[in-house]
């Protein structure tokens, strides 16, 4: 199975919105609604921020939103804040009942 | 609240078998409908799913690692384990044990991770 494709880096200024894409195939994102996004700060374990394509865990800021179109999922962060600077990973189940991650995107808040 | 904690040797010699254990508290591995997974991350690189064991005991592995991986459950200790054979320096990484959401592969709970270095 091949890793999902994410941009290596994105950046934005405080208050702006950014979108991170996650491209897959008809064997993963295109066939599965268990698409998740994770935020990872340096030296920490990843944290689930979006699951089932667009659902936020309880208590998570509404500034984070997810969507999917065909074989590509997207994460949008609105009203960028300094603490949003982190690495972001997408994941998807596959038709083989395995899990595949994206390569990760480093978000820089300018 | 579910808590997971990885444990095992931090240093493994090349060609040997890496063995890690995940101790689970706040939940029972044999109850519900959950995927208990191992995920790793080499320094400065992305996440790689290694495999999972479902509540029923069935397992699935990353095809690229399948020939070397075994994930098993010890219900008496409420633990699950990872064995990765014939390791090389490329297996050096932080290893995380995790639990998914109800019946899904979304990774909800993560252990803090443990660094395993493969070196002679």
Coordinates of N, CA and C in Angstrom, one line a residue:
Chain A
X1 N 0.8 -1.2 0.0 CA 0.0 0.0 0.0 C 0.9 1.2 0.0
X2 N 0.5 2.2 -0.7 CA 1.3 3.5 -0.8 C 0.7 4.5 0.1
X3 N 1.7 5.3 0.7 CA 1.3 6.4 1.6 C 0.4 7.4 0.9
X4 N -0.5 8.0 1.6 CA -1.4 9.1 1.1 C -0.5 10.3 0.8
X5 N -0.8 11.1 -0.1 CA 0.0 12.2 -0.5 C -0.4 13.6 0.1
X6 N 0.4 14.1 0.9 CA 0.2 15.4 1.5 C 1.3 16.4 1.0
X7 N 1.0 17.7 1.0 CA 2.1 18.7 0.8 C 3.0 18.7 1.9
X8 N 4.3 18.8 1.7 CA 5.3 18.8 2.7 C 5.2 19.9 3.7
X9 N 4.7 21.1 3.2 CA 4.6 22.2 4.1 C 3.5 23.2 3.6
X10 N 2.9 23.9 4.6 CA 2.0 25.0 4.3 C 2.3 26.1 5.3
X11 N 1.9 27.3 5.0 CA 2.1 28.4 6.0 C 1.0 29.4 5.9
X12 N 0.8 30.1 6.9 CA -0.3 31.1 6.9 C 0.0 32.1 8.1
X13 N -0.6 33.3 8.0 CA -0.5 34.3 9.0 C -1.6 34.1 10.1
X14 N -1.4 34.6 11.3 CA -2.4 34.5 12.3 C -3.7 35.1 11.8
X15 N -4.8 34.4 12.0 CA -6.2 34.8 11.6 C -6.6 34.3 10.2
X16 N -5.6 33.9 9.4 CA -5.9 33.4 8.1 C -6.4 31.9 8.2
X17 N -6.9 31.4 7.0 CA -7.3 30.0 6.9 C -6.3 29.3 6.0
X18 N -6.1 28.0 6.3 CA -5.3 27.2 5.4 C -6.0 25.9 5.2
X19 N -5.6 25.2 4.1 CA -6.2 23.9 3.8 C -5.1 23.0 3.4
X20 N -5.1 21.8 4.0 CA -4.1 20.7 3.7 C -4.8 19.6 3.0
X21 N -4.3 19.2 1.9 CA -4.9 18.1 1.1 C -4.3 16.8 1.4
X22 N -5.0 15.7 1.1 CA -4.5 14.4 1.4 C -5.1 13.5 0.3
X23 N -4.3 13.2 -0.7 CA -4.7 12.5 -1.9 C -4.5 11.0 -1.7
X24 N -5.5 10.2 -2.0 CA -5.4 8.8 -2.0 C -5.8 8.1 -3.2
X25 N -6.5 7.0 -3.1 CA -6.9 6.2 -4.3 C -8.3 5.6 -4.0
X26 N -8.8 4.9 -5.0 CA -10.1 4.3 -4.9 C -10.1 3.1 -3.9
X27 N -8.9 2.7 -3.5 CA -8.8 1.6 -2.5 C -8.7 2.1 -1.1
X28 N -8.5 3.4 -0.9 CA -8.5 3.9 0.5 C -9.5 5.1 0.7
X29 N -9.0 6.3 0.5 CA -10.0 7.4 0.8 C -11.2 7.3 -0.1
X30 N -11.1 6.9 -1.3 CA -12.3 6.8 -2.2 C -13.3 5.8 -1.8
X31 N -12.8 4.8 -1.0 CA -13.7 3.7 -0.6 C -14.1 3.7 0.9
X32 N -13.5 4.6 1.6 CA -13.6 4.5 3.1 C -14.0 5.8 3.7
X33 N -14.9 5.8 4.7 CA -15.3 7.0 5.4 C -14.5 7.2 6.8
X34 N -13.6 6.2 7.0 CA -12.8 6.4 8.3 C -11.5 7.1 7.9
X35 N -11.7 8.4 7.6 CA -10.6 9.2 7.3 C -10.4 10.1 8.5
X36 N -9.1 10.2 8.9 CA -8.8 11.0 10.1 C -7.7 11.9 9.9
X37 N -7.6 12.9 10.8 CA -6.5 13.9 10.8 C -5.9 13.9 12.2
X38 N -4.6 14.1 12.3 CA -3.9 14.1 13.5 C -3.0 15.3 13.6
X39 N -2.9 15.9 14.7 CA -1.9 17.0 15.0 C -0.8 16.5 15.9
X40 N 0.4 16.8 15.5 CA 1.6 16.4 16.3 C 2.5 17.6 16.6
X41 N 2.7 17.9 17.8 CA 3.7 18.9 18.2 C 5.0 18.1 18.5
X42 N 6.1 18.8 18.3 CA 7.4 18.2 18.5 C 7.6 17.4 19.8
X43 N 8.0 16.2 19.8 CA 8.3 15.4 20.9 C 7.0 14.8 21.6
X44 N 5.9 15.0 20.9 CA 4.6 14.6 21.5 C 4.0 13.5 20.6
X45 N 3.1 12.7 21.2 CA 2.3 11.7 20.4 C 1.3 12.5 19.6
X46 N 0.9 12.0 18.5 CA -0.1 12.6 17.7 C -1.4 12.7 18.4
X47 N -2.3 13.6 18.0 CA -3.6 13.8 18.7 C -4.6 13.9 17.6
X48 N -5.7 13.1 17.8 CA -6.8 13.0 16.8 C -7.6 14.4 16.8
X49 N -7.7 15.0 15.7 CA -8.5 16.2 15.6 C -9.7 16.1 14.7
X50 N -9.7 15.2 13.8 CA -10.9 14.9 12.9 C -11.0 13.4 12.7
X51 N -12.2 12.9 12.7 CA -12.4 11.5 12.4 C -13.6 11.3 11.6
X52 N -13.8 10.2 10.9 CA -14.9 9.9 10.0 C -15.1 11.1 9.1
X53 N -14.0 11.5 8.5 CA -13.9 12.6 7.4 C -14.1 14.0 8.0
X54 N -15.1 14.2 8.8 CA -15.5 15.6 9.2 C -15.9 15.8 10.6
X55 N -15.8 14.8 11.4 CA -16.3 14.9 12.8 C -15.2 15.3 13.8
X56 N -15.4 16.3 14.6 CA -14.5 16.8 15.6 C -14.7 16.1 16.9
X57 N -13.6 15.6 17.6 CA -13.8 15.1 18.9 C -14.4 16.1 19.8
X58 N -15.0 15.6 20.9 CA -15.7 16.5 21.8 C -14.6 17.5 22.4
X59 N -15.0 18.8 22.4 CA -14.1 19.8 23.1 C -13.1 20.4 22.1
X60 N -13.0 19.9 20.9 CA -12.0 20.4 20.0 C -12.6 21.7 19.3
X61 N -11.7 22.6 19.0 CA -12.1 23.9 18.5 C -12.8 23.7 17.1
X62 N -13.8 24.6 16.9 CA -14.5 24.6 15.7 C -13.7 25.1 14.5
X63 N -12.5 25.6 14.8 CA -11.7 26.2 13.8 C -11.1 25.0 12.9
X64 N -11.2 23.8 13.3 CA -10.7 22.7 12.6 C -11.9 22.0 11.9
X65 N -11.8 21.8 10.5 CA -12.9 21.1 9.8 C -12.3 20.2 8.8
X66 N -13.0 19.1 8.4 CA -12.5 18.2 7.4 C -13.6 17.9 6.4
X67 N -13.1 17.5 5.2 CA -14.0 17.1 4.1 C -13.4 16.1 3.2
X68 N -14.2 15.6 2.3 CA -13.7 14.6 1.3 C -14.4 14.8 0.0
X69 N -13.7 14.7 -1.1 CA -14.3 14.7 -2.4 C -13.5 13.6 -3.2
X70 N -14.2 12.6 -3.6 CA -13.6 11.5 -4.4 C -12.5 10.8 -3.6
X71 N -11.3 10.8 -4.1 CA -10.1 10.2 -3.5 C -9.3 11.1 -2.7
X72 N -9.8 12.3 -2.5 CA -9.0 13.3 -1.7 C -9.7 13.9 -0.5
X73 N -9.0 13.9 0.6 CA -9.6 14.5 1.8 C -8.9 15.8 2.1
X74 N -9.5 16.7 2.8 CA -8.9 18.0 3.1 C -9.2 18.4 4.6
X75 N -8.2 19.1 5.2 CA -8.3 19.6 6.5 C -8.2 21.1 6.4
X76 N -9.1 21.9 6.9 CA -9.1 23.3 6.9 C -9.0 23.8 8.3
X77 N -8.0 24.7 8.6 CA -7.9 25.4 9.9 C -8.2 26.9 9.6
X78 N -9.2 27.4 10.3 CA -9.5 28.8 10.1 C -9.0 29.6 11.4
X79 N -8.9 30.9 11.2 CA -8.4 31.7 12.3 C -7.1 31.2 12.9
X80 N -6.1 31.0 12.0 CA -4.9 30.5 12.5 C -4.3 31.1 13.8
X81 N -3.8 30.3 14.7 CA -3.2 30.7 15.9 C -1.8 30.1 16.0
X82 N -1.0 30.8 16.8 CA 0.4 30.4 16.9 C 0.5 28.9 17.4
X83 N -0.4 28.5 18.2 CA -0.4 27.1 18.8 C -0.8 26.0 17.7
X84 N -1.3 26.5 16.6 CA -1.6 25.5 15.5 C -0.4 25.1 14.8
X85 N 0.8 25.7 15.0 CA 2.0 25.3 14.3 C 2.4 23.9 14.8
X86 N 2.4 23.0 13.9 CA 2.6 21.6 14.2 C 2.7 20.8 12.9
X87 N 2.9 19.5 13.0 CA 2.8 18.6 11.9 C 1.4 18.0 11.9
X88 N 0.9 17.8 10.7 CA -0.5 17.3 10.5 C -0.4 16.0 9.6
X89 N -1.1 15.0 10.0 CA -1.1 13.7 9.3 C -2.6 13.3 9.0
X90 N -2.8 12.8 7.8 CA -4.1 12.2 7.5 C -3.9 10.7 7.5
X91 N -5.0 10.0 7.7 CA -5.0 8.5 7.6 C -6.3 8.0 7.0
X92 N -6.3 6.9 6.5 CA -7.5 6.3 5.9 C -7.5 4.8 6.1
X93 N -8.6 4.2 6.3 CA -8.7 2.7 6.2 C -8.6 2.3 4.7
X94 N -8.4 1.1 4.5 CA -8.3 0.6 3.1 C -9.3 -0.6 2.9
X95 N -9.4 -0.9 1.6 CA -10.3 -2.0 1.3 C -9.8 -3.4 1.8
X96 N -8.5 -3.4 2.2 CA -7.9 -4.6 2.7 C -7.9 -4.6 4.2
X97 N -8.7 -3.7 4.8 CA -8.8 -3.6 6.3 C -7.4 -3.3 6.9
X98 N -6.7 -2.5 6.3 CA -5.4 -2.0 6.8 C -5.6 -0.4 7.0
X99 N -4.5 0.2 7.5 CA -4.6 1.6 7.7 C -3.4 2.2 7.0
X100 N -3.6 3.4 6.4 CA -2.5 4.0 5.7 C -2.5 5.5 6.1
X101 N -1.2 6.0 6.3 CA -1.1 7.4 6.7 C -0.5 8.3 5.5
X102 N -0.8 9.6 5.6 CA -0.1 10.5 4.7 C 1.3 10.8 5.2
X103 N 2.1 11.4 4.3 CA 3.5 11.7 4.7 C 3.7 12.8 5.7
X104 N 2.6 13.5 5.9 CA 2.7 14.6 6.9 C 2.9 16.0 6.3
X105 N 2.3 17.0 6.9 CA 2.5 18.4 6.5 C 2.9 19.2 7.6
X106 N 4.0 20.0 7.4 CA 4.4 20.9 8.5 C 3.7 22.3 8.3
X107 N 3.0 22.7 9.3 CA 2.3 24.0 9.2 C 3.1 25.0 10.0
X108 N 3.4 26.1 9.3 CA 4.1 27.2 9.9 C 3.2 28.4 10.0
X109 N 3.1 28.9 11.2 CA 2.3 30.1 11.4 C 3.3 31.3 11.4
X110 N 3.1 32.2 10.4 CA 4.1 33.2 10.1 C 4.0 34.3 11.2
Chain B
X1 N -11.1 6.8 31.4 CA -10.2 7.3 30.3 C -9.2 6.2 30.0
X2 N -9.1 5.8 28.7 CA -8.1 4.8 28.3 C -6.7 5.3 28.3
X3 N -5.8 4.5 28.9 CA -4.4 4.9 28.9 C -3.6 3.7 28.4
X4 N -2.6 4.0 27.6 CA -1.7 3.0 27.0 C -0.3 3.3 27.3
X5 N 0.5 2.3 27.6 CA 1.9 2.5 27.9 C 2.8 1.4 27.3
X6 N 3.7 1.9 26.4 CA 4.6 0.9 25.8 C 5.8 0.6 26.7
X7 N 6.3 -0.6 26.6 CA 7.5 -1.0 27.3 C 8.3 -2.0 26.5
X8 N 9.6 -2.0 26.8 CA 10.5 -3.0 26.1 C 11.9 -2.4 26.0
X9 N 12.8 -3.2 25.4 CA 14.2 -2.8 25.3 C 14.3 -1.6 24.4
X10 N 15.1 -0.6 24.7 CA 15.3 0.5 23.9 C 16.4 0.3 22.9
X11 N 17.2 -0.8 23.0 CA 18.2 -1.1 22.1 C 18.2 -2.5 21.6
X12 N 18.2 -2.7 20.3 CA 18.1 -4.1 19.8 C 19.2 -4.2 18.7
X13 N 19.8 -5.4 18.7 CA 20.9 -5.6 17.7 C 20.3 -6.0 16.4
X14 N 21.0 -5.6 15.3 CA 20.6 -6.0 14.0 C 20.4 -7.5 13.8
X15 N 19.4 -7.9 13.1 CA 19.1 -9.3 12.8 C 18.3 -9.9 14.0
X16 N 18.2 -9.3 15.1 CA 17.4 -9.8 16.2 C 16.0 -9.4 16.1
X17 N 15.2 -9.8 17.1 CA 13.7 -9.6 17.1 C 13.4 -8.5 18.1
X18 N 12.7 -7.5 17.7 CA 12.2 -6.4 18.5 C 11.0 -6.8 19.2
X19 N 10.9 -6.7 20.5 CA 9.7 -7.1 21.2 C 9.2 -5.9 22.1
X20 N 8.0 -5.5 22.0 CA 7.4 -4.5 22.8 C 6.0 -4.9 23.3
X21 N 5.7 -4.4 24.5 CA 4.4 -4.7 25.1 C 3.7 -3.4 25.4
X22 N 2.4 -3.4 25.2 CA 1.5 -2.3 25.5 C 0.6 -2.7 26.7
X23 N 0.7 -2.0 27.8 CA -0.2 -2.2 28.9 C -1.4 -1.2 28.8
X24 N -2.6 -1.8 29.0 CA -3.8 -1.0 28.8 C -4.5 -0.8 30.1
X25 N -4.9 0.4 30.4 CA -5.7 0.6 31.6 C -7.0 1.5 31.2
X26 N -8.0 1.3 31.9 CA -9.3 2.0 31.6 C -10.1 1.4 30.6
X27 N -9.7 0.2 30.1 CA -10.5 -0.6 29.2 C -10.0 -2.0 29.2
X28 N -10.8 -2.9 28.6 CA -10.4 -4.3 28.5 C -10.2 -4.6 27.0
X29 N -9.1 -5.2 26.7 CA -8.8 -5.5 25.3 C -9.8 -6.4 24.7
X30 N -10.4 -7.3 25.4 CA -11.3 -8.2 24.9 C -12.8 -7.7 24.8
X31 N -13.0 -6.5 25.3 CA -14.4 -6.0 25.3 C -14.6 -5.0 24.2
X32 N -15.8 -4.9 23.8 CA -16.2 -3.9 22.7 C -15.7 -4.3 21.4
X33 N -15.6 -3.3 20.5 CA -15.2 -3.5 19.1 C -14.1 -2.5 18.7
X34 N -12.9 -2.9 19.1 CA -11.8 -1.9 18.9 C -10.6 -2.5 18.2
X35 N -9.9 -1.7 17.4 CA -8.6 -2.1 16.8 C -7.5 -1.6 17.8
X36 N -6.7 -2.5 18.2 CA -5.5 -2.2 19.0 C -4.3 -2.3 18.0
X37 N -3.6 -1.1 17.8 CA -2.6 -1.0 16.8 C -1.2 -0.7 17.3
X38 N -0.3 -1.0 16.4 CA 1.1 -0.5 16.6 C 1.4 0.4 15.4
X39 N 2.0 1.6 15.7 CA 2.4 2.6 14.7 C 3.8 3.1 15.1
X40 N 4.6 3.3 14.1 CA 5.9 3.8 14.4 C 6.3 5.0 13.6
X41 N 7.3 5.7 14.1 CA 7.7 7.0 13.5 C 9.2 7.1 13.6
X42 N 10.0 7.0 12.5 CA 11.4 7.2 12.5 C 11.7 8.7 12.8
X43 N 12.8 9.0 13.4 CA 13.1 10.4 13.7 C 13.0 11.3 12.5
X44 N 12.2 12.4 12.6 CA 12.1 13.4 11.6 C 11.2 12.9 10.4
X45 N 10.6 11.8 10.5 CA 9.8 11.2 9.4 C 8.3 11.0 9.8
X46 N 7.6 10.5 8.9 CA 6.1 10.4 9.1 C 5.7 9.1 9.9
X47 N 4.4 9.0 10.0 CA 3.9 7.8 10.8 C 3.7 6.6 9.8
X48 N 4.0 5.4 10.3 CA 3.8 4.2 9.6 C 3.0 3.2 10.4
X49 N 1.9 2.8 9.9 CA 1.1 1.8 10.5 C 1.7 0.4 10.4
X50 N 1.9 -0.3 11.5 CA 2.5 -1.6 11.5 C 1.5 -2.7 11.4
X51 N 0.4 -2.6 12.2 CA -0.6 -3.6 12.2 C -1.6 -3.5 13.3
X52 N -2.6 -4.3 13.4 CA -3.6 -4.2 14.5 C -4.1 -5.6 14.8
X53 N -4.6 -5.7 16.0 CA -5.4 -6.8 16.4 C -6.8 -6.3 16.8
X54 N -7.8 -7.0 16.3 CA -9.2 -6.6 16.6 C -9.6 -7.3 17.9
X55 N -10.7 -6.8 18.5 CA -11.2 -7.3 19.8 C -11.4 -8.8 19.7
X56 N -11.8 -9.3 18.5 CA -12.1 -10.7 18.3 C -10.8 -11.5 18.2
X57 N -9.7 -10.9 18.1 CA -8.4 -11.6 18.0 C -7.8 -11.7 16.6
X58 N -8.6 -11.2 15.6 CA -8.1 -11.3 14.2 C -7.0 -10.2 14.1
X59 N -6.1 -10.4 13.2 CA -5.0 -9.4 12.9 C -4.9 -9.0 11.5
X60 N -4.3 -7.9 11.2 CA -4.0 -7.4 9.9 C -2.7 -6.7 10.0
X61 N -1.8 -6.8 9.0 CA -0.5 -6.2 9.0 C -0.2 -5.3 7.8
X62 N 0.7 -4.4 7.9 CA 1.1 -3.6 6.8 C 1.8 -4.6 5.8
X63 N 1.4 -4.6 4.6 CA 2.0 -5.6 3.6 C 3.5 -5.5 3.5
X64 N 4.1 -4.3 3.7 CA 5.5 -4.2 3.6 C 6.3 -4.8 4.8
X65 N 5.5 -5.0 5.9 CA 6.2 -5.6 7.1 C 5.6 -7.0 7.5
X66 N 4.6 -7.4 6.7 CA 3.9 -8.6 7.1 C 4.7 -9.8 7.4
X67 N 5.8 -10.0 6.6 CA 6.6 -11.2 6.8 C 7.4 -11.2 8.1
X68 N 7.5 -10.1 8.7 CA 8.3 -10.0 9.9 C 7.5 -9.6 11.2
X69 N 6.2 -9.4 11.1 CA 5.5 -8.9 12.2 C 4.5 -9.9 12.8
X70 N 4.4 -9.9 14.1 CA 3.4 -10.6 14.8 C 2.8 -9.7 16.0
X71 N 1.5 -9.6 16.0 CA 0.9 -8.9 17.1 C 0.0 -9.9 17.8
X72 N 0.1 -9.9 19.1 CA -0.7 -10.8 19.9 C -1.2 -10.2 21.2
X73 N -2.1 -10.9 21.8 CA -2.8 -10.4 23.0 C -2.6 -11.3 24.2
X74 N -2.4 -10.7 25.3 CA -2.3 -11.5 26.6 C -3.5 -11.0 27.4
X75 N -4.6 -11.7 27.4 CA -5.8 -11.2 28.0 C -5.7 -11.2 29.6
X76 N -4.9 -12.1 30.1 CA -4.7 -12.2 31.6 C -4.0 -10.9 32.1
X77 N -3.2 -10.3 31.3 CA -2.5 -9.1 31.7 C -3.1 -7.8 31.1
X78 N -4.1 -8.0 30.3 CA -4.7 -6.8 29.5 C -3.6 -6.1 28.8
X79 N -2.8 -6.8 28.0 CA -1.7 -6.3 27.2 C -1.8 -6.8 25.8
X80 N -1.2 -6.1 24.9 CA -0.9 -6.6 23.6 C 0.5 -6.3 23.2
X81 N 1.0 -7.1 22.3 CA 2.5 -7.1 22.1 C 2.8 -7.1 20.6
X82 N 4.0 -6.6 20.3 CA 4.5 -6.5 19.0 C 5.8 -7.3 18.9
X83 N 6.0 -8.1 17.9 CA 7.3 -8.7 17.6 C 7.6 -8.4 16.2
X84 N 8.8 -7.9 16.0 CA 9.3 -7.6 14.6 C 10.7 -8.2 14.5
X85 N 10.8 -9.2 13.6 CA 12.0 -10.0 13.4 C 12.9 -9.4 12.4
X86 N 14.2 -9.9 12.5 CA 15.2 -9.6 11.5 C 15.3 -8.0 11.3
X87 N 15.5 -7.3 12.4 CA 15.5 -5.9 12.4 C 16.8 -5.3 11.8
X88 N 16.7 -4.2 11.2 CA 17.9 -3.4 10.7 C 17.8 -2.0 11.2
X89 N 18.7 -1.2 10.8 CA 18.8 0.2 11.3 C 17.5 0.9 10.8
X90 N 16.9 0.5 9.7 CA 15.7 1.1 9.2 C 14.5 1.0 10.1
X91 N 14.6 0.1 11.1 CA 13.5 -0.2 12.0 C 13.6 0.7 13.3
X92 N 14.7 1.5 13.3 CA 14.9 2.5 14.4 C 13.8 3.5 14.3
X93 N 13.0 3.7 15.4 CA 11.9 4.6 15.4 C 11.3 4.7 16.8
X94 N 10.4 5.7 17.0 CA 9.5 5.7 18.1 C 8.3 4.8 17.8
X95 N 8.0 3.9 18.7 CA 6.9 3.0 18.5 C 5.7 3.4 19.4
X96 N 4.6 3.5 18.8 CA 3.4 3.9 19.6 C 2.4 2.7 19.6
X97 N 1.8 2.4 20.7 CA 0.6 1.5 20.8 C -0.6 2.4 20.9
X98 N -1.7 2.0 20.2 CA -2.9 2.8 20.1 C -4.2 2.0 20.2
X99 N -5.3 2.7 20.4 CA -6.6 2.1 20.3 C -7.5 2.9 19.4
X100 N -8.3 2.3 18.5 CA -9.2 3.0 17.6 C -10.5 3.3 18.3
X101 N -11.4 4.0 17.5 CA -12.7 4.3 17.9 C -13.6 3.0 17.7
X102 N -14.9 3.1 18.1 CA -15.8 2.0 18.1 C -15.9 1.4 16.7
X103 N -15.3 0.3 16.5 CA -15.5 -0.4 15.2 C -14.8 0.3 14.0
X104 N -13.9 1.3 14.3 CA -13.3 2.0 13.2 C -11.8 2.0 13.4
X105 N -11.1 2.3 12.3 CA -9.6 2.4 12.3 C -9.1 3.8 12.7
X106 N -10.0 4.7 13.0 CA -9.6 6.1 13.5 C -8.8 5.8 14.8
X107 N -7.6 6.4 14.9 CA -6.8 6.2 16.1 C -7.1 7.2 17.1
X108 N -7.8 6.8 18.2 CA -8.3 7.8 19.2 C -7.3 7.9 20.3
X109 N -6.8 6.8 20.8 CA -5.9 6.9 22.0 C -4.5 6.4 21.6
X110 N -3.5 7.2 22.1 CA -2.1 6.9 21.8 C -1.3 6.8 23.1
X111 N -0.4 5.8 23.1 CA 0.6 5.8 24.2 C 1.6 6.9 24.0
X112 N 2.4 7.1 24.9 CA 3.4 8.2 24.8 C 4.5 7.9 23.8
X113 N 4.7 6.6 23.5 CA 5.7 6.2 22.5 C 7.0 5.8 23.2
X114 N 7.7 4.9 22.6 CA 9.0 4.4 23.1 C 10.0 4.3 22.0
X115 N 11.2 4.9 22.2 CA 12.2 4.8 21.2 C 12.9 3.5 21.2
X116 N 13.0 2.9 20.0 CA 13.8 1.7 19.9 C 14.8 1.9 18.8
X117 N 16.1 1.7 19.2 CA 17.2 1.9 18.4 C 17.8 0.6 18.0
X118 N 18.0 0.4 16.7 CA 18.6 -0.9 16.2 C 20.1 -0.6 15.9
X119 N 21.0 -1.1 16.7 CA 22.4 -0.9 16.6 C 23.2 -2.0 17.3
X120 N 24.4 -2.2 16.7 CA 25.3 -3.2 17.3 C 26.1 -2.6 18.4

